[in-house]
Amino acid sequence: MKKYTLLLFIAFVFLISCVEQVELPYRNEEPKLVVDGEITNEAPPYSLRLSYSGKFVSGSIITSNLAVNGARVILTDDKGTSVRFRQNIFEPALYQTDINYKCEIGRSYSLRIELPDGKVYITKPQLMKGIAPISSISADKNKYFIRFYVDTKDPENSADFYRWKSYSISLKTTGGSASGGNGTCNFSCWTYNREDAANIYSDKYINGKEIKKRLVQYSPIDAAAPLSLHYVEVKQMSISQEAYLFWQQYEEQKTRTGSIFDPLPSTIIGNVVNETNDKDFALGFFGVSGVSTKRLKVDPASLPFSEEVSIDLRPPAVITTKPNTNCQTTYPSFGCTPPIDWK
């Protein structure tokens, strides 16, 4: 028996010695320019974020080593008038115009980005198209969320592409923190809830008709404050067909299940391209949009309860545990008190 045990041990050691360590190659692409921003017919300043692709710390935080420093960024309209985006000294990735240059519906705009290394990226002129106004905002509720919807009338005899951006302000509560400060904001605060999905729509099949009950925002109900007010702001935006296709691909890649039957993810081509090399695209998209904005304040006690399932947006994760931290430092905080003038 001891003889067989010894033979097995020798064979095991031999097999281990025959295993060769293999170092698998990994993808390590050269950093690329990332462009994130848009201009609208709203009041200036207009903002643009420039960074290089790389590892982010958390969420969408752009660290100083990824920020593009010293770029010269110029926006020009079809009249030849231009304005410069200047770098923010406190947030290096952020570039902003001054408050004297206002973009207008009916004008076309192009962007030029001159990087410190001499590369120049440009966009083709994009028309700022008008947008139908939001007719109304409505709301219902389920166990976890207030859900906000918009109605609008699509213009006739034109191809229109929509995007909705929104946020709500609601009351959240926490267990507070002994070292987190005093007052209401330690245990409860009014916080921002932003919708991050690219909520887009084409009027291909409903041209000239009404768009009814388009879901635009989930506003979470705090179990400790189920009857507190909710405030929402919705922006209805006109986007180009090119922007529509970009954000459509973005959402498709983001929502894939990751099964073996899914196509491999690929770089989504935006509209910012190297001036001398049309194969060199920046990541991201620079948008030009007309905007219609509307606000609503609702009392949950007055809203109908509905378990209707909507396919327009996915609901965010439901948070059932209450953190034992300071409220204002835990959540993106609006403040200790709710909005006063919400029109």
Coordinates of C-alpha atoms in Angstrom, one line a residue:
M1 CA 0.0 0.0 0.0
K2 CA 2.8 2.4 0.9
K3 CA 4.4 1.6 -2.5
Y4 CA 1.3 2.7 -4.4
T5 CA 1.0 5.8 -2.3
L6 CA 4.6 6.7 -3.1
L7 CA 4.1 6.2 -6.8
L8 CA 0.9 8.4 -6.8
F9 CA 2.8 11.2 -5.0
I10 CA 5.7 11.0 -7.6
A11 CA 3.2 11.2 -10.5
F12 CA 1.5 14.2 -8.9
V13 CA 4.7 16.1 -8.5
F14 CA 5.6 15.2 -12.1
L15 CA 2.3 16.6 -13.4
I16 CA 2.7 19.8 -11.5
S17 CA 6.2 20.3 -12.9
C18 CA 4.8 19.9 -16.4
V19 CA 2.3 22.7 -16.1
E20 CA 3.5 25.7 -18.0
Q21 CA 2.4 29.2 -16.8
V22 CA 0.6 31.1 -19.6
E23 CA 0.2 34.8 -19.6
L24 CA -2.9 35.8 -21.6
P25 CA -2.7 39.0 -23.6
Y26 CA -5.0 41.8 -22.6
R27 CA -6.4 44.7 -24.4
N28 CA -4.4 47.9 -23.7
E29 CA -5.4 50.5 -26.3
E30 CA -3.9 53.9 -26.6
P31 CA -5.9 56.5 -24.7
K32 CA -8.5 58.2 -26.9
L33 CA -10.1 61.6 -26.7
V34 CA -13.6 61.5 -25.0
V35 CA -16.1 64.3 -25.8
D36 CA -19.2 64.7 -23.7
G37 CA -21.4 67.7 -24.1
E38 CA -24.1 69.6 -26.1
I39 CA -25.4 73.0 -26.8
T40 CA -29.1 74.0 -26.8
N41 CA -31.2 77.1 -27.1
E42 CA -31.3 77.5 -23.4
A43 CA -29.5 80.3 -21.6
P44 CA -25.6 80.1 -21.6
P45 CA -23.1 79.1 -20.4
Y46 CA -22.7 75.9 -22.4
S47 CA -20.6 73.0 -21.0
L48 CA -18.3 70.4 -22.5
R49 CA -16.2 67.8 -20.8
L50 CA -12.9 66.6 -22.4
S51 CA -11.0 63.6 -21.1
Y52 CA -8.9 60.7 -22.2
S53 CA -10.2 57.1 -22.1
G54 CA -8.9 55.2 -19.1
K55 CA -9.9 53.8 -15.7
F56 CA -12.5 55.9 -13.8
V57 CA -12.4 56.0 -10.0
S58 CA -16.1 55.6 -9.6
G59 CA -19.2 56.3 -11.7
S60 CA -18.3 59.1 -14.1
I61 CA -15.7 60.9 -12.0
I62 CA -12.9 62.2 -14.2
T63 CA -9.6 62.2 -12.4
S64 CA -7.0 64.9 -13.0
N65 CA -4.7 62.6 -14.9
L66 CA -7.5 61.8 -17.4
A67 CA -8.6 65.4 -17.9
V68 CA -7.6 67.2 -21.1
N69 CA -5.5 70.2 -20.1
G70 CA -4.9 73.2 -22.3
A71 CA -7.2 72.4 -25.2
R72 CA -8.4 75.2 -27.4
V73 CA -12.1 74.6 -28.1
I74 CA -14.1 76.9 -30.5
L75 CA -17.8 76.8 -31.4
T76 CA -18.7 78.5 -34.7
D77 CA -22.2 79.1 -36.2
D78 CA -23.2 79.4 -39.9
K79 CA -22.8 83.2 -39.7
G80 CA -19.1 82.8 -38.9
T81 CA -19.6 84.0 -35.3
S82 CA -17.6 82.0 -32.8
V83 CA -17.2 81.5 -29.1
R84 CA -14.5 79.8 -27.1
F85 CA -15.0 77.1 -24.4
R86 CA -12.6 77.9 -21.7
Q87 CA -11.2 75.4 -19.2
N88 CA -12.5 75.5 -15.6
I89 CA -9.6 75.9 -13.2
F90 CA -11.4 74.0 -10.4
E91 CA -12.6 71.1 -12.6
P92 CA -10.0 70.6 -15.3
A93 CA -12.1 68.3 -17.6
L94 CA -14.8 71.0 -17.8
Y95 CA -14.8 73.6 -20.5
Q96 CA -17.5 76.4 -20.7
T97 CA -18.5 79.3 -22.8
D98 CA -19.2 82.8 -21.4
I99 CA -22.7 84.0 -20.7
N100 CA -22.9 86.5 -23.6
Y101 CA -23.1 84.0 -26.5
K102 CA -26.6 82.3 -26.9
C103 CA -27.3 79.6 -29.4
E104 CA -30.5 79.9 -31.5
I105 CA -33.0 77.6 -33.2
G106 CA -32.4 77.5 -37.0
R107 CA -28.6 78.1 -36.8
S108 CA -26.0 75.5 -37.6
Y109 CA -23.0 74.9 -35.3
S110 CA -19.7 73.2 -35.6
L111 CA -17.0 72.4 -33.0
R112 CA -13.2 72.5 -33.3
I113 CA -11.0 71.0 -30.6
E114 CA -7.2 71.7 -30.8
L115 CA -5.3 69.4 -28.4
P116 CA -1.9 70.3 -26.8
D117 CA -0.2 67.6 -28.9
G118 CA -1.2 69.3 -32.1
K119 CA -4.1 67.0 -33.1
V120 CA -7.3 68.7 -34.2
Y121 CA -10.8 67.2 -34.0
I122 CA -13.9 68.7 -35.6
T123 CA -17.6 68.1 -36.1
K124 CA -19.6 68.8 -39.2
P125 CA -22.2 71.7 -39.0
Q126 CA -25.3 70.6 -37.1
L127 CA -28.7 72.3 -37.4
M128 CA -30.3 73.3 -34.1
K129 CA -33.9 72.2 -34.9
G130 CA -36.9 73.4 -33.1
I131 CA -38.8 71.1 -30.8
A132 CA -42.5 70.7 -30.1
P133 CA -43.5 71.9 -26.6
I134 CA -44.3 69.4 -23.8
S135 CA -48.1 69.4 -23.7
S136 CA -48.3 68.1 -20.1
I137 CA -46.6 66.0 -17.4
S138 CA -48.6 63.4 -15.5
A139 CA -47.7 60.9 -12.7
D140 CA -48.8 57.7 -11.0
K141 CA -47.2 55.6 -8.3
N142 CA -46.4 52.0 -7.3
K143 CA -44.9 50.7 -4.1
Y144 CA -41.4 52.1 -4.7
F145 CA -41.6 55.0 -7.2
I146 CA -43.5 58.0 -8.4
R147 CA -43.5 57.6 -12.2
F148 CA -43.6 60.7 -14.4
Y149 CA -44.9 60.8 -18.0
V150 CA -45.0 63.4 -20.8
D151 CA -47.5 64.1 -23.6
T152 CA -46.6 66.0 -26.7
K153 CA -47.8 66.6 -30.3
D154 CA -45.4 65.5 -33.0
P155 CA -45.2 68.0 -36.0
E156 CA -46.5 66.8 -39.4
N157 CA -44.5 66.4 -42.6
S158 CA -41.1 66.2 -40.9
A159 CA -38.8 63.4 -39.6
D160 CA -38.3 64.1 -35.9
F161 CA -36.1 62.5 -33.3
Y162 CA -36.6 63.0 -29.6
R163 CA -34.6 62.7 -26.5
W164 CA -35.8 63.3 -22.9
K165 CA -33.7 64.3 -20.0
S166 CA -35.1 64.6 -16.5
Y167 CA -34.5 64.7 -12.8
S168 CA -36.6 64.7 -9.7
I169 CA -36.1 66.0 -6.2
S170 CA -37.5 64.0 -3.3
L171 CA -37.0 63.5 0.4
K172 CA -34.6 60.7 1.6
T173 CA -33.9 59.6 5.1
T174 CA -30.9 58.0 6.8
G175 CA -29.9 56.8 10.2
G176 CA -27.7 59.9 10.6
S177 CA -24.2 60.1 11.8
A178 CA -22.8 61.1 15.2
S179 CA -20.0 63.0 13.5
G180 CA -22.1 64.1 10.5
G181 CA -23.2 67.5 11.7
N182 CA -26.4 68.9 13.2
G183 CA -29.9 69.7 12.0
T184 CA -32.3 68.1 9.6
C185 CA -29.7 67.3 6.9
N186 CA -28.1 64.8 9.2
F187 CA -31.1 62.4 9.2
S188 CA -33.1 63.6 6.1
C189 CA -32.5 65.8 3.0
W190 CA -33.9 66.7 -0.3
T191 CA -32.0 64.9 -3.0
Y192 CA -31.6 64.7 -6.8
N193 CA -32.7 61.6 -8.7
R194 CA -31.3 61.7 -12.2
E195 CA -32.4 59.5 -15.1
D196 CA -29.2 58.4 -16.9
A197 CA -30.7 56.3 -19.7
A198 CA -30.6 57.7 -23.2
N199 CA -34.4 58.0 -23.5
I200 CA -34.9 58.5 -27.3
Y201 CA -37.7 58.1 -29.8
S202 CA -38.3 58.4 -33.5
D203 CA -41.6 59.5 -35.1
K204 CA -41.2 57.1 -38.0
Y205 CA -44.5 55.3 -37.3
I206 CA -46.5 58.1 -35.6
N207 CA -45.6 61.2 -37.7
G208 CA -47.9 64.1 -37.0
K209 CA -49.7 62.3 -34.2
E210 CA -49.7 62.6 -30.4
I211 CA -47.0 61.0 -28.2
K212 CA -48.9 59.9 -25.2
K213 CA -47.7 58.9 -21.7
R214 CA -44.0 58.6 -22.5
L215 CA -42.3 57.5 -19.3
V216 CA -39.4 59.9 -18.4
Q217 CA -38.6 59.6 -14.7
Y218 CA -38.7 57.2 -11.7
S219 CA -38.6 59.1 -8.4
P220 CA -38.0 56.8 -5.5
I221 CA -40.4 56.8 -2.5
D222 CA -38.7 56.8 0.8
A223 CA -40.4 54.3 3.1
A224 CA -40.0 56.6 6.1
A225 CA -41.5 59.6 4.2
P226 CA -44.0 58.1 1.7
L227 CA -46.2 61.3 1.6
S228 CA -43.5 63.8 1.0
L229 CA -43.7 65.9 -2.2
H230 CA -41.9 65.1 -5.4
Y231 CA -40.6 67.7 -7.9
V232 CA -39.6 66.9 -11.5
E233 CA -38.1 68.8 -14.4
V234 CA -38.3 67.3 -17.9
K235 CA -36.4 68.5 -21.0
Q236 CA -37.8 67.4 -24.4
M237 CA -35.0 67.7 -26.9
S238 CA -34.8 67.6 -30.7
I239 CA -31.9 65.5 -31.8
S240 CA -30.5 64.6 -35.3
Q241 CA -30.8 61.2 -36.9
E242 CA -27.1 60.8 -36.3
A243 CA -27.5 61.4 -32.6
Y244 CA -30.5 59.1 -32.5
L245 CA -28.5 56.2 -34.0
F246 CA -25.5 56.9 -31.7
W247 CA -27.7 56.8 -28.5
Q248 CA -29.6 53.8 -29.8
Q249 CA -26.4 51.8 -30.1
Y250 CA -25.2 53.0 -26.8
E251 CA -28.4 51.7 -25.0
E252 CA -28.2 48.4 -26.9
Q253 CA -24.7 47.8 -25.7
K254 CA -25.5 48.8 -22.2
T255 CA -28.5 46.5 -21.9
R256 CA -27.1 43.4 -23.4
T257 CA -27.5 40.3 -21.3
G258 CA -24.0 39.1 -21.8
S259 CA -24.9 35.7 -23.2
I260 CA -22.8 33.8 -25.7
F261 CA -25.2 34.8 -28.5
D262 CA -24.7 38.5 -28.0
P263 CA -22.4 40.2 -30.6
L264 CA -19.1 41.4 -29.2
P265 CA -19.2 45.0 -28.1
S266 CA -17.6 47.4 -30.5
T267 CA -16.7 51.1 -30.4
I268 CA -19.7 53.3 -31.1
I269 CA -18.7 55.9 -33.7
G270 CA -19.6 59.5 -32.7
N271 CA -19.4 62.7 -34.7
V272 CA -16.1 64.1 -33.5
V273 CA -13.3 63.2 -36.0
N274 CA -9.7 64.0 -36.5
E275 CA -9.4 66.8 -39.1
T276 CA -6.6 65.1 -41.0
N277 CA -7.5 61.4 -40.4
D278 CA -11.2 60.4 -41.0
K279 CA -10.5 57.0 -39.4
D280 CA -9.6 58.6 -36.0
F281 CA -12.8 59.3 -34.1
A282 CA -13.1 60.6 -30.6
L283 CA -15.3 58.7 -28.2
G284 CA -18.7 60.2 -27.3
F285 CA -21.0 62.6 -29.1
F286 CA -21.3 66.4 -29.3
G287 CA -25.0 67.3 -29.6
V288 CA -26.9 70.3 -30.9
S289 CA -30.6 70.4 -29.7
G290 CA -33.6 72.5 -29.3
V291 CA -35.2 72.2 -25.9
S292 CA -38.6 72.5 -24.3
T293 CA -38.7 72.4 -20.5
K294 CA -41.5 71.8 -18.1
R295 CA -41.8 71.2 -14.3
L296 CA -44.3 69.6 -12.0
K297 CA -44.8 69.2 -8.3
V298 CA -46.9 66.3 -7.0
D299 CA -48.4 65.1 -3.7
P300 CA -48.2 61.2 -3.6
A301 CA -51.4 61.1 -1.6
S302 CA -53.3 62.4 -4.7
L303 CA -51.8 60.0 -7.2
P304 CA -53.4 56.8 -8.6
F305 CA -51.7 53.5 -7.8
S306 CA -50.7 51.5 -10.8
E307 CA -48.8 48.3 -11.4
E308 CA -48.7 48.9 -15.2
V309 CA -45.4 47.8 -16.7
S310 CA -43.7 50.3 -18.9
I311 CA -41.1 49.4 -21.6
D312 CA -39.8 52.9 -22.1
L313 CA -37.4 52.9 -19.2
R314 CA -36.0 50.3 -16.8
P315 CA -36.6 51.1 -13.1
P316 CA -33.6 51.8 -11.0
A317 CA -32.6 49.5 -8.2
V318 CA -34.8 49.6 -5.1
I319 CA -32.9 50.6 -1.9
T320 CA -34.4 48.9 1.1
T321 CA -31.7 49.5 3.7
K322 CA -31.3 52.8 5.4
P323 CA -27.6 53.9 5.7
N324 CA -26.4 55.1 9.1
T325 CA -24.7 58.1 7.6
N326 CA -25.2 61.8 7.2
C327 CA -28.0 62.3 4.5
Q328 CA -26.5 65.3 2.8
T329 CA -23.1 63.6 2.3
T330 CA -24.6 60.3 1.3
Y331 CA -26.9 61.4 -1.5
P332 CA -26.6 64.1 -4.3
S333 CA -28.2 66.7 -2.1
F334 CA -30.5 69.6 -3.1
G335 CA -30.5 70.9 0.4
C336 CA -32.2 70.7 3.8
T337 CA -35.4 72.3 2.6
P338 CA -37.5 71.6 -0.6
P339 CA -37.7 73.9 -3.6
I340 CA -39.6 77.1 -2.9
D341 CA -40.6 78.3 -6.4
W342 CA -41.2 75.4 -8.8
K343 CA -42.8 76.6 -12.0

